[in-house]
Coordinates of C-alpha atoms in Angstrom, one line a residue:
Chain A
P1 CA 0.0 -0.1 -0.1
D2 CA 0.9 3.8 -0.3
T3 CA 2.0 5.0 3.1
G4 CA 1.7 8.2 1.9
A5 CA -1.9 8.0 0.8
I6 CA -2.4 6.1 4.3
A7 CA -0.8 9.2 6.1
A8 CA -3.1 11.6 4.1
A9 CA -6.2 9.9 4.5
E10 CA -5.7 9.4 8.2
A11 CA -5.1 13.2 8.3
R12 CA -8.3 14.0 6.3
N13 CA -10.5 11.7 8.4
G14 CA -9.2 13.4 11.4
Q15 CA -10.9 16.8 10.1
L16 CA -14.1 15.6 9.0
T17 CA -17.3 16.8 10.6
K18 CA -17.7 14.1 13.3
P19 CA -16.2 13.4 16.8
P20 CA -12.8 11.6 16.5
G21 CA -13.4 7.6 16.0
A22 CA -17.4 7.9 15.6
L23 CA -17.6 6.3 12.4
G24 CA -16.0 3.1 13.9
R25 CA -15.0 0.6 11.4
L26 CA -15.8 2.8 8.6
E27 CA -13.0 5.0 9.3
E28 CA -10.5 2.0 9.1
L29 CA -12.2 0.7 5.8
A30 CA -11.7 4.0 4.0
I31 CA -8.1 4.5 5.1
W32 CA -7.5 0.9 4.1
Y33 CA -8.7 1.2 0.8
A34 CA -7.2 5.0 0.5
G35 CA -3.7 3.1 0.9
W36 CA -4.2 0.3 -1.9
R37 CA -5.8 2.8 -4.3
G38 CA -2.7 5.4 -3.5
D39 CA -5.3 8.3 -3.3
P40 CA -6.0 9.9 0.1
R41 CA -9.8 10.9 -0.9
P42 CA -10.5 7.6 -3.4
S43 CA -13.7 6.7 -5.3
L44 CA -15.0 3.5 -5.5
E45 CA -16.9 3.4 -9.2
A46 CA -16.0 0.1 -10.7
P47 CA -16.2 -2.7 -8.6
Q48 CA -15.9 -6.2 -10.6
I49 CA -17.4 -9.4 -9.3
V50 CA -16.1 -12.8 -11.1
V51 CA -18.0 -16.0 -10.2
F52 CA -15.6 -19.1 -11.2
A53 CA -17.1 -22.3 -11.5
G54 CA -15.6 -25.8 -11.4
N55 CA -16.6 -29.4 -11.0
H56 CA -15.3 -32.0 -8.7
G57 CA -14.6 -35.5 -9.1
I58 CA -15.2 -36.1 -5.4
A59 CA -18.9 -35.1 -6.2
A60 CA -19.3 -38.6 -7.4
R61 CA -18.8 -39.6 -3.5
G62 CA -22.1 -38.2 -2.4
V63 CA -20.5 -35.1 -0.4
S64 CA -23.0 -32.8 -1.4
A65 CA -26.9 -32.2 -1.1
F66 CA -27.3 -31.5 -4.7
P67 CA -26.4 -33.3 -7.7
A68 CA -23.3 -32.3 -9.9
D69 CA -25.4 -31.2 -12.8
V70 CA -26.2 -27.9 -10.7
T71 CA -22.9 -26.5 -11.2
V72 CA -23.7 -25.9 -15.1
Q73 CA -27.5 -25.0 -14.4
M74 CA -26.3 -22.3 -12.1
V75 CA -23.7 -21.0 -14.5
A76 CA -26.6 -20.5 -16.8
N77 CA -28.4 -18.8 -14.1
F78 CA -25.5 -16.5 -13.4
E79 CA -25.5 -15.8 -17.5
A80 CA -29.3 -14.9 -17.4
G81 CA -29.1 -13.1 -14.4
G82 CA -31.2 -15.0 -12.3
A83 CA -29.1 -15.7 -9.0
A84 CA -28.5 -14.2 -5.8
I85 CA -25.1 -12.5 -6.7
N86 CA -26.7 -11.1 -9.9
Q87 CA -29.3 -9.3 -7.7
L88 CA -26.4 -7.9 -5.3
A89 CA -24.2 -6.8 -8.0
R90 CA -27.0 -4.8 -9.5
A91 CA -27.9 -3.6 -6.2
Y92 CA -24.1 -2.3 -5.3
G93 CA -23.2 -1.1 -8.6
A94 CA -20.8 -3.8 -9.9
T95 CA -20.0 -5.4 -13.1
M96 CA -20.5 -9.4 -13.0
G97 CA -18.8 -12.1 -14.9
V98 CA -18.8 -15.5 -15.0
V99 CA -15.6 -18.0 -15.9
A100 CA -16.8 -21.6 -16.2
L101 CA -13.8 -23.8 -16.0
E102 CA -13.9 -27.0 -18.3
L103 CA -17.2 -28.0 -16.6
D104 CA -17.5 -31.1 -18.7
Q105 CA -13.9 -32.4 -17.3
P106 CA -14.4 -32.5 -13.4
T107 CA -11.1 -32.8 -11.3
A108 CA -9.8 -36.2 -10.5
D109 CA -11.3 -37.7 -7.5
F110 CA -8.7 -36.7 -4.8
T111 CA -9.0 -39.7 -2.5
A112 CA -7.2 -41.4 -5.2
G113 CA -4.4 -38.9 -6.0
P114 CA -3.8 -35.6 -7.0
A115 CA -7.1 -33.6 -8.0
M116 CA -5.1 -31.7 -10.9
S117 CA -2.0 -32.1 -13.0
E118 CA 0.4 -29.4 -12.7
A119 CA -0.8 -28.3 -16.1
E120 CA -4.3 -28.2 -15.2
A121 CA -3.7 -26.3 -11.9
V122 CA -1.5 -23.9 -13.7
A123 CA -4.0 -23.3 -16.3
A124 CA -7.1 -22.6 -13.4
L125 CA -4.5 -20.2 -12.1
G126 CA -3.9 -18.4 -15.0
A127 CA -7.7 -18.3 -15.9
G128 CA -8.2 -16.4 -12.7
W129 CA -5.4 -14.0 -13.2
E130 CA -6.6 -13.2 -16.6
A131 CA -9.9 -12.7 -15.2
V132 CA -9.2 -9.4 -13.1
D133 CA -9.9 -6.0 -14.8
P134 CA -6.8 -3.9 -14.7
A135 CA -9.2 -0.8 -14.3
A136 CA -11.6 -2.3 -11.8
D137 CA -11.2 -0.4 -8.4
L138 CA -12.4 -3.3 -6.2
F139 CA -12.2 -7.2 -6.9
I140 CA -14.6 -9.8 -5.5
A141 CA -14.2 -13.8 -6.2
G142 CA -17.1 -16.0 -6.1
E143 CA -17.6 -19.6 -6.6
M144 CA -19.9 -22.2 -7.9
G145 CA -19.0 -25.7 -7.7
I146 CA -20.8 -28.8 -6.4
A147 CA -18.7 -30.6 -3.8
N148 CA -16.6 -27.6 -3.3
T149 CA -17.0 -27.0 0.4
T150 CA -15.4 -30.7 0.6
A151 CA -12.3 -29.5 -1.5
A152 CA -12.0 -26.2 0.7
A153 CA -12.2 -28.3 4.1
A154 CA -9.4 -30.7 2.5
I155 CA -7.2 -27.5 1.9
A156 CA -7.8 -25.7 5.1
A157 CA -7.0 -29.3 7.0
A158 CA -3.7 -29.6 5.1
L159 CA -2.7 -25.9 5.6
C160 CA -3.6 -25.5 9.2
G161 CA -3.9 -29.1 10.6
G162 CA -6.5 -31.2 11.9
R163 CA -8.5 -33.8 10.2
G164 CA -11.6 -33.9 8.0
V165 CA -14.0 -33.8 11.2
D166 CA -12.5 -30.4 11.9
W167 CA -13.4 -28.7 9.0
A168 CA -16.2 -30.5 7.3
G169 CA -19.5 -28.5 7.6
R170 CA -22.9 -28.9 6.1
G171 CA -22.1 -27.1 2.7
T172 CA -25.6 -26.9 0.9
G173 CA -27.2 -28.7 3.6
V174 CA -26.0 -32.4 4.0
D175 CA -27.4 -34.5 7.0
A176 CA -25.2 -35.9 9.6
A177 CA -24.4 -39.1 7.5
G178 CA -23.3 -36.9 4.9
L179 CA -21.2 -34.8 7.3
E180 CA -19.5 -37.9 8.4
L181 CA -18.9 -39.1 4.8
K182 CA -17.3 -35.6 3.9
A183 CA -14.7 -36.0 6.7
A184 CA -14.0 -39.3 5.7
V185 CA -13.4 -37.9 2.2
I186 CA -11.3 -35.3 3.4
D187 CA -9.4 -37.7 5.6
A188 CA -9.0 -40.2 2.6
G189 CA -7.6 -37.3 0.3
L190 CA -5.2 -36.0 3.0
A191 CA -4.0 -39.8 3.1
A192 CA -3.9 -40.4 -0.6
N193 CA -1.8 -37.0 -1.2
A194 CA 0.3 -37.2 2.1
G195 CA 3.7 -37.1 0.0
A196 CA 2.9 -33.8 -2.1
L197 CA 1.2 -32.0 0.8
A198 CA 3.9 -31.4 3.5
G199 CA 5.0 -27.7 3.4
Q200 CA 3.7 -26.9 -0.2
P201 CA 0.8 -24.7 -0.5
L202 CA 0.6 -24.7 -4.1
E203 CA 0.6 -28.6 -4.0
V204 CA -2.2 -28.3 -1.6
L205 CA -4.1 -26.5 -4.1
R206 CA -3.1 -28.6 -7.0
C207 CA -3.8 -32.0 -5.1
L208 CA -6.9 -31.0 -2.9
G209 CA -8.2 -28.0 -4.8
G210 CA -10.8 -27.4 -7.8
R211 CA -10.3 -25.2 -10.7
E212 CA -12.5 -22.3 -9.4
I213 CA -10.5 -22.6 -6.3
A214 CA -7.3 -22.4 -8.2
A215 CA -8.7 -19.4 -10.3
I216 CA -9.7 -17.5 -7.1
A217 CA -6.2 -17.8 -5.8
G218 CA -4.7 -16.5 -9.3
A219 CA -7.3 -13.6 -9.3
I220 CA -6.5 -12.6 -5.5
A221 CA -3.0 -12.4 -6.7
A222 CA -3.5 -10.6 -9.9
A223 CA -5.6 -8.0 -8.0
R224 CA -2.6 -7.3 -5.6
S225 CA -0.3 -6.7 -8.9
H226 CA -2.6 -4.1 -10.0
R227 CA -3.5 -2.5 -6.4
I228 CA -7.0 -3.5 -6.4
P229 CA -8.4 -4.1 -3.3
V230 CA -10.3 -7.4 -2.8
I231 CA -13.2 -8.4 -0.6
L232 CA -13.1 -12.3 0.3
D233 CA -16.4 -14.0 0.3
G234 CA -16.9 -17.3 2.4
F235 CA -15.2 -20.6 3.2
I236 CA -14.2 -21.7 -0.2
A237 CA -12.9 -18.4 -1.3
T238 CA -11.1 -18.0 2.1
S239 CA -9.4 -21.6 1.3
A240 CA -8.3 -19.9 -1.8
A241 CA -6.8 -17.1 -0.1
A242 CA -5.2 -19.7 2.7
V243 CA -3.1 -21.2 0.1
L244 CA -1.3 -17.6 -0.8
H245 CA -1.0 -16.8 2.6
A246 CA 0.9 -20.0 3.6
A247 CA 2.7 -19.3 0.3
A248 CA 3.7 -15.7 1.4
P249 CA 3.2 -13.6 4.4
G250 CA 1.7 -10.6 3.6
A251 CA -0.1 -12.0 0.5
L252 CA -3.5 -10.8 1.6
D253 CA -2.7 -7.4 3.1
H254 CA -4.9 -6.1 0.2
A255 CA -7.9 -8.0 1.2
L256 CA -10.5 -7.8 3.6
A257 CA -12.9 -10.5 5.0
G258 CA -16.3 -9.5 3.8
H259 CA -18.3 -11.9 6.3
R260 CA -18.2 -14.7 8.5
S261 CA -20.2 -17.6 6.9
A262 CA -22.6 -19.9 8.6
E263 CA -20.3 -22.7 7.2
S264 CA -18.9 -23.7 10.5
A265 CA -15.2 -23.9 9.5
H266 CA -15.1 -20.4 8.1
G267 CA -14.7 -18.5 11.4
R268 CA -11.8 -21.1 12.6
L269 CA -10.0 -20.3 8.8
L270 CA -10.4 -16.3 9.3
D271 CA -8.9 -16.8 12.8
H272 CA -6.1 -18.5 11.3
L273 CA -5.5 -15.9 8.8
G274 CA -5.9 -13.1 11.5
L275 CA -8.9 -11.9 9.5
S276 CA -11.7 -10.2 11.4
P277 CA -15.0 -10.5 9.3
L278 CA -17.2 -7.0 8.4
L279 CA -20.6 -8.9 8.7
D280 CA -22.0 -11.7 10.2
L281 CA -25.4 -12.2 8.5
D282 CA -25.6 -16.5 9.0
M283 CA -25.0 -16.4 5.0
R284 CA -23.7 -19.6 3.5
L285 CA -24.4 -19.3 -0.3
G286 CA -21.4 -18.6 -2.0
E287 CA -21.2 -17.0 -5.5
G288 CA -19.2 -14.0 -3.7
T289 CA -22.7 -13.0 -2.0
G290 CA -21.2 -12.2 1.3
A291 CA -18.5 -10.3 -0.1
A292 CA -21.1 -8.1 -2.2
M293 CA -22.9 -7.6 0.9
A294 CA -19.7 -6.2 2.3
L295 CA -19.1 -4.1 -0.9
G296 CA -22.3 -2.3 0.1
V297 CA -20.6 -1.5 3.4
L298 CA -17.5 -0.4 2.0
R299 CA -19.4 1.8 -0.6
G300 CA -21.0 3.8 2.4
A301 CA -17.4 3.8 4.1
V302 CA -15.6 5.4 1.1
A303 CA -18.7 8.0 0.3
C304 CA -18.4 9.2 4.3
H305 CA -14.5 9.6 3.7
S306 CA -14.2 11.3 0.5
G307 CA -17.8 13.3 0.7
M308 CA -17.8 14.6 4.1
A309 CA -17.2 18.3 4.8
T310 CA -14.4 19.2 7.2
F311 CA -14.8 21.4 10.2
A312 CA -13.4 24.4 8.6
E313 CA -15.3 23.7 5.4
A314 CA -18.4 23.2 7.4
G315 CA -17.7 26.3 10.1
V316 CA -18.5 23.6 12.6
S317 CA -17.0 23.9 16.2
D318 CA -14.5 21.0 16.7
G319 CA -14.9 20.3 20.4
Chain B
P1 CA -48.2 -6.8 9.0
D2 CA -49.8 -8.9 6.3
T3 CA -49.9 -12.3 6.9
G4 CA -51.0 -13.2 3.7
A5 CA -48.0 -11.3 2.2
I6 CA -45.8 -13.1 4.6
A7 CA -47.0 -16.4 3.6
A8 CA -46.6 -15.8 0.0
A9 CA -42.9 -14.2 0.5
E10 CA -41.8 -17.5 2.5
A11 CA -43.3 -19.8 -0.1
R12 CA -41.2 -17.6 -2.8
N13 CA -38.3 -17.6 -0.6
G14 CA -38.4 -21.4 -0.5
Q15 CA -38.3 -21.8 -4.4
L16 CA -35.5 -19.5 -5.2
T17 CA -32.3 -20.7 -6.8
K18 CA -30.4 -21.2 -3.4
P19 CA -30.2 -23.9 -0.6
P20 CA -33.0 -23.5 2.0
G21 CA -31.6 -20.8 4.2
A22 CA -28.4 -20.0 2.7
L23 CA -29.1 -16.5 2.6
G24 CA -29.5 -16.4 6.2
R25 CA -30.6 -13.2 7.6
L26 CA -31.3 -11.7 4.4
E27 CA -34.2 -13.9 3.8
E28 CA -35.7 -13.1 7.3
L29 CA -35.3 -9.3 6.4
A30 CA -36.8 -9.7 3.1
I31 CA -39.9 -11.6 4.4
W32 CA -40.4 -9.2 7.3
Y33 CA -40.2 -6.3 4.8
A34 CA -42.9 -7.9 2.5
G35 CA -45.2 -8.4 5.6
W36 CA -45.1 -4.8 6.4
R37 CA -45.4 -3.8 2.8
G38 CA -48.4 -6.0 2.2
D39 CA -46.5 -7.6 -0.8
P40 CA -44.9 -10.9 -1.3
R41 CA -42.4 -9.7 -4.0
P42 CA -42.0 -5.9 -2.7
S43 CA -39.6 -3.3 -4.1
L44 CA -37.4 -0.7 -2.0
E45 CA -37.4 2.5 -3.9
A46 CA -38.3 5.3 -2.0
P47 CA -36.7 5.2 1.5
Q48 CA -36.5 8.1 3.7
I49 CA -34.3 9.7 6.0
V50 CA -35.2 12.5 8.5
V51 CA -32.7 13.9 10.8
F52 CA -34.3 15.5 13.9
A53 CA -32.5 18.3 15.8
G54 CA -33.0 19.8 19.3
N55 CA -30.9 21.6 21.9
H56 CA -31.1 20.5 25.6
G57 CA -31.1 22.4 28.8
I58 CA -28.5 20.2 30.4
A59 CA -25.9 21.0 27.8
A60 CA -25.2 23.8 30.1
R61 CA -24.0 21.4 32.7
G62 CA -21.1 20.4 30.5
V63 CA -22.3 16.8 29.8
S64 CA -20.9 16.8 26.3
A65 CA -17.3 17.1 24.6
F66 CA -18.8 19.7 22.2
P67 CA -20.3 23.1 22.8
A68 CA -24.0 23.5 22.3
D69 CA -23.8 25.6 19.2
V70 CA -22.7 22.5 17.4
T71 CA -26.4 21.4 17.1
V72 CA -27.2 24.4 15.0
Q73 CA -23.8 24.3 12.8
M74 CA -24.7 20.5 12.2
V75 CA -28.1 21.6 11.0
A76 CA -26.5 24.0 8.4
N77 CA -23.8 20.8 7.5
F78 CA -26.8 18.8 7.0
E79 CA -28.8 21.2 4.8
A80 CA -25.5 21.9 2.6
G81 CA -25.0 18.1 2.1
G82 CA -21.8 17.8 4.0
A83 CA -22.3 15.2 6.8
A84 CA -21.8 11.7 7.1
I85 CA -25.5 10.9 6.9
N86 CA -25.9 13.1 3.9
Q87 CA -23.1 10.7 2.0
L88 CA -24.9 7.4 3.1
A89 CA -28.2 8.8 2.0
R90 CA -26.7 9.3 -1.3
A91 CA -24.9 6.1 -1.4
Y92 CA -28.1 4.0 -0.5
G93 CA -30.7 6.1 -2.4
A94 CA -32.6 7.5 0.2
T95 CA -34.2 11.1 0.5
M96 CA -32.7 13.2 3.4
G97 CA -34.4 16.0 5.3
V98 CA -33.8 17.8 8.2
V99 CA -36.2 19.3 10.9
A100 CA -34.9 21.3 13.6
L101 CA -36.8 21.9 16.5
E102 CA -36.7 25.1 18.1
L103 CA -33.0 25.2 18.4
D104 CA -32.9 28.5 20.1
Q105 CA -35.1 27.2 22.8
P106 CA -33.6 24.7 24.6
T107 CA -35.5 22.2 26.8
A108 CA -35.4 23.0 30.4
D109 CA -32.6 21.7 32.6
F110 CA -34.3 18.0 33.9
T111 CA -32.4 18.2 36.9
A112 CA -34.7 21.1 38.1
G113 CA -38.1 19.5 36.8
P114 CA -39.5 18.5 33.5
A115 CA -37.4 19.2 30.2
M116 CA -40.8 19.9 28.5
S117 CA -44.4 21.2 29.0
E118 CA -47.1 19.1 27.7
A119 CA -47.7 21.5 25.0
E120 CA -43.9 21.4 24.0
A121 CA -43.7 17.7 24.0
V122 CA -47.1 17.3 22.0
A123 CA -45.6 19.6 19.3
A124 CA -42.4 17.9 19.3
L125 CA -44.3 14.5 18.9
G126 CA -46.5 16.1 16.2
A127 CA -43.5 17.5 14.3
G128 CA -42.2 13.9 13.7
W129 CA -45.4 12.4 12.9
E130 CA -45.6 14.9 9.9
A131 CA -42.1 14.8 9.0
V132 CA -42.8 11.1 7.7
D133 CA -44.0 11.0 3.8
P134 CA -46.8 8.3 3.4
A135 CA -45.3 7.6 0.2
A136 CA -42.1 6.1 1.5
D137 CA -41.2 2.5 1.7
L138 CA -38.7 2.6 4.5
F139 CA -38.1 5.2 7.2
I140 CA -35.1 6.2 9.2
A141 CA -35.1 8.9 12.1
G142 CA -31.6 10.3 12.8
E143 CA -30.9 12.8 15.3
M144 CA -28.4 15.7 16.2
G145 CA -28.3 17.4 19.4
I146 CA -25.6 18.3 21.9
A147 CA -26.0 16.6 25.3
N148 CA -29.0 13.9 24.0
T149 CA -26.9 10.7 25.2
T150 CA -27.5 12.0 28.3
A151 CA -31.3 12.7 27.9
A152 CA -31.4 9.2 26.3
A153 CA -29.6 7.5 29.3
A154 CA -31.8 9.2 31.7
I155 CA -34.9 7.6 29.7
A156 CA -33.4 4.4 29.4
A157 CA -33.0 4.5 33.2
A158 CA -36.4 5.7 33.9
L159 CA -38.0 2.8 31.6
C160 CA -35.6 0.0 32.3
G161 CA -34.3 0.4 35.9
G162 CA -30.8 1.2 37.0
R163 CA -29.0 4.7 37.9
G164 CA -27.0 7.1 35.7
V165 CA -24.1 5.0 36.1
D166 CA -25.5 2.2 34.4
W167 CA -26.6 3.9 31.4
A168 CA -24.3 7.1 30.9
G169 CA -21.6 6.5 28.0
R170 CA -18.9 8.4 26.4
G171 CA -21.2 10.1 24.0
T172 CA -19.2 12.3 21.4
G173 CA -16.2 11.6 23.6
V174 CA -16.3 12.8 27.4
D175 CA -13.5 11.6 29.5
A176 CA -13.7 9.7 32.9
A177 CA -14.8 13.0 34.8
G178 CA -17.3 13.9 32.2
L179 CA -18.6 10.5 32.6
E180 CA -19.0 10.7 36.3
L181 CA -20.9 14.0 35.6
K182 CA -23.4 12.8 33.0
A183 CA -24.2 10.0 35.6
A184 CA -24.8 12.4 38.6
V185 CA -26.8 14.7 36.1
I186 CA -29.0 11.8 35.1
D187 CA -29.5 10.6 38.6
A188 CA -30.3 14.5 39.7
G189 CA -33.1 14.3 36.7
L190 CA -34.4 10.9 37.9
A191 CA -34.9 12.5 41.4
A192 CA -36.3 15.7 40.2
N193 CA -39.1 14.3 38.2
A194 CA -39.8 11.1 40.4
G195 CA -43.2 11.8 40.8
A196 CA -44.2 12.0 37.3
L197 CA -42.0 9.2 36.0
A198 CA -43.7 6.1 37.6
G199 CA -45.2 4.1 35.0
Q200 CA -46.1 6.7 32.6
P201 CA -43.7 6.3 29.5
L202 CA -44.8 9.5 27.9
E203 CA -44.4 11.3 31.0
V204 CA -40.6 10.0 30.8
L205 CA -40.5 11.4 27.4
R206 CA -41.7 14.8 28.3
C207 CA -39.6 15.0 31.7
L208 CA -36.4 13.5 30.5
G209 CA -36.4 13.7 26.7
G210 CA -35.4 16.5 24.4
R211 CA -37.8 17.8 21.3
E212 CA -35.8 15.4 18.8
I213 CA -36.3 12.4 20.8
A214 CA -39.8 13.2 21.1
A215 CA -40.2 13.7 17.4
I216 CA -38.5 10.3 16.7
A217 CA -41.0 8.6 18.9
G218 CA -43.9 10.5 16.8
A219 CA -41.9 9.7 13.6
I220 CA -42.0 6.2 14.2
A221 CA -45.4 5.7 15.3
A222 CA -46.7 7.4 12.2
A223 CA -44.6 4.9 10.1
R224 CA -46.7 2.4 11.8
S225 CA -49.7 3.9 10.7
H226 CA -48.7 3.9 7.0
R227 CA -47.3 0.4 7.0
I228 CA -43.7 1.9 6.4
P229 CA -40.9 -0.3 8.0
V230 CA -38.3 1.5 10.4
I231 CA -34.7 0.9 10.9
L232 CA -33.8 1.9 14.3
D233 CA -30.5 3.8 14.6
G234 CA -28.2 4.1 17.8
F235 CA -28.8 4.7 21.5
I236 CA -30.7 8.0 20.9
A237 CA -33.2 6.7 18.5
T238 CA -33.7 3.6 20.3
S239 CA -34.6 5.5 23.6
A240 CA -37.3 7.0 21.6
A241 CA -38.3 3.4 20.3
A242 CA -38.1 2.3 24.0
V243 CA -41.1 4.8 24.9
L244 CA -43.4 3.5 22.5
H245 CA -42.4 -0.2 23.5
A246 CA -43.1 0.6 27.1
A247 CA -46.7 2.4 26.2
A248 CA -47.7 -0.3 23.8
P249 CA -46.5 -4.0 23.5
G250 CA -45.7 -4.6 19.9
A251 CA -45.2 -1.1 18.9
L252 CA -41.8 -1.8 17.7
D253 CA -42.8 -4.8 15.3
H254 CA -42.3 -2.8 12.1
A255 CA -39.1 -1.8 13.3
L256 CA -35.6 -3.3 13.0
A257 CA -32.6 -2.7 15.0
G258 CA -30.0 -1.4 12.5
H259 CA -26.7 -1.5 14.3
R260 CA -25.4 -1.9 17.8
S261 CA -23.6 1.2 18.6
A262 CA -20.4 1.8 20.5
E263 CA -22.1 3.8 22.9
S264 CA -22.0 1.3 25.8
A265 CA -25.7 1.3 26.9
H266 CA -27.0 0.9 23.6
G267 CA -26.4 -2.8 23.1
R268 CA -28.3 -3.3 26.9
L269 CA -31.2 -1.4 25.5
L270 CA -31.5 -3.3 22.4
D271 CA -31.7 -6.4 24.8
H272 CA -34.4 -4.8 26.9
L273 CA -36.4 -4.3 23.8
G274 CA -35.6 -7.8 22.4
L275 CA -34.0 -6.4 19.2
S276 CA -31.0 -8.1 17.7
P277 CA -29.1 -5.5 15.8
L278 CA -28.2 -6.1 11.9
L279 CA -24.9 -4.6 12.0
D280 CA -21.7 -4.1 14.4
L281 CA -19.4 -1.5 13.0
D282 CA -18.4 0.2 16.1
M283 CA -20.3 3.2 15.0
R284 CA -21.4 5.9 17.6
L285 CA -22.0 9.2 15.5
G286 CA -25.9 9.1 15.4
E287 CA -27.7 11.4 12.5
G288 CA -29.3 8.1 11.6
T289 CA -25.9 6.7 9.9
G290 CA -25.9 3.0 11.8
A291 CA -29.6 2.8 10.1
A292 CA -28.2 4.1 7.0
M293 CA -25.8 1.5 6.8
A294 CA -28.6 -1.3 7.6
L295 CA -30.5 0.1 4.7
G296 CA -27.7 -1.0 2.2
V297 CA -28.0 -4.3 3.7
L298 CA -31.8 -4.3 3.4
R299 CA -31.7 -2.9 -0.3
G300 CA -29.5 -6.3 -0.8
A301 CA -31.9 -8.4 1.0
V302 CA -35.0 -7.2 -0.9
A303 CA -33.3 -7.3 -4.2
C304 CA -32.4 -10.9 -3.8
H305 CA -35.8 -11.9 -2.7
S306 CA -37.7 -10.0 -5.4
G307 CA -35.1 -10.4 -8.2
M308 CA -33.8 -14.0 -8.2
A309 CA -35.1 -16.8 -10.5
T310 CA -36.7 -19.6 -8.9
F311 CA -35.7 -23.2 -9.8
A312 CA -38.5 -23.7 -12.2
E313 CA -37.5 -20.7 -14.0
A314 CA -33.8 -21.5 -13.9
G315 CA -34.2 -24.9 -14.9
V316 CA -32.1 -25.7 -12.0
S317 CA -32.4 -29.0 -9.7
D318 CA -33.6 -28.2 -6.4
G319 CA -31.5 -30.9 -4.5

């Protein structure tokens, strides 16, 4: 971030017509945003949302409450404008794109070995990187992929420790038996790929992830290179971010945790990353929807910071 | 609320292209809003924000970190568009009005008797009632009034029990000595008006409130009569709401707690009212700003509910 812009934004914040600190977290948000945009009085006019979709070999193991066909059906719903994320993109003035990653070729079942070849993982990372518009002033990555909470949980276990039972959650709504099955599938994936996983974050991504998760990691890294701040969505997007965090300290300094998902392991993963979520609305849909809600908050924060009058401008006594 | 609209909104919610419950609190918000608007697929197009301003006799006791002149200065700032609430009204598409209530005539110092005469209290309630646009589809009352956290704390103590020390907070930023003074002023107000206060919520409002607090109570009641849902702001707006709650059970069924203020007593007052705040952003500015942030969230909730495709419309398998 631009330390000069941060200092100038902090100075401006201190002169605005309000008691010091009275806008609370909105003040921190605006200053963080100013730093990454390199502008002490920034605007937020071109937020970009991209939903990445992928299919997973482990879906065939029955780890989701929905059939794998739903991934491609929901891609059509995104393209037609009918999904939740489409409504939120419109409500908060963001562009919305969909990148479907070889949906007719699911990743391999990771309980039998790596989910992706090196070439496949690199292609997915690159697709994510290319999807970020350098002219955007905020980026949100959403995801769609039946069975991808299982992949995200496996990544979290490999990066943070613990077993399947510690990271498996209800996803789109599995029952107790489904939850047990998810935990077992995760443990099998960790065992089958044990040789490749130790200490290698990108190998964790390749062996346990999906194409959409790799694409999100690529997109978050690309946004950093363009100085575009990122809002992280839920458990799956955060698992992609956790790979970057493990690979390079500070890799998420340009990223804000948009919300705490109702998916049980998300809060624990955010704690591991040292991120404090902005919202807690009991959401667990994915698609980027939690991050989009946080975009609504960020818009307000930036509007206050950049639009308010100073004490001097307004002729108000500053206490 | 319209129970038919609620049932129809619940049925629609169950058909939207998402796992059941995956939008969490957004689903509850949309159904609540549909019920009060009497429309199972409502729109939110005409939210109204009104900031009520009043001056307080107790300001002369030094209970605020800012001089009393700031009330009228901030009214000019609202009218010029320079305050935080102006930026948020613009960001979330609300109209914004200001009602200044006889600023050159502060209420009486309540440590010596009632803050308002009956005629003054009725006039302030009526000004609030009249300020609500019957064509609005959501209403937010903000406030400005140097010393009004002290008035709000006195009201809370009279309605909920406890002493000044239990309800006094930092307000715009008083120090420890200022906090002690606030508590003492509240206790003196409770003692001076003890005869009038017992079991009479509107007498609590008259004896301890300010004109802007009475106006907010009037506006919340008027919104109810027009079936306009309300988002409550922080401690002061909630103290006005608490008067209505004490006077008539269910009087706040059309009201949502927008946020939990950093003003320490606000969370306790919300608990007393059985309200669970939507946001917790460490804000303590008033003006309606916390409620306006929640308006941003409500906009997203209503957009999802009314704009999303159903499983049948989108051709998506529903699990």
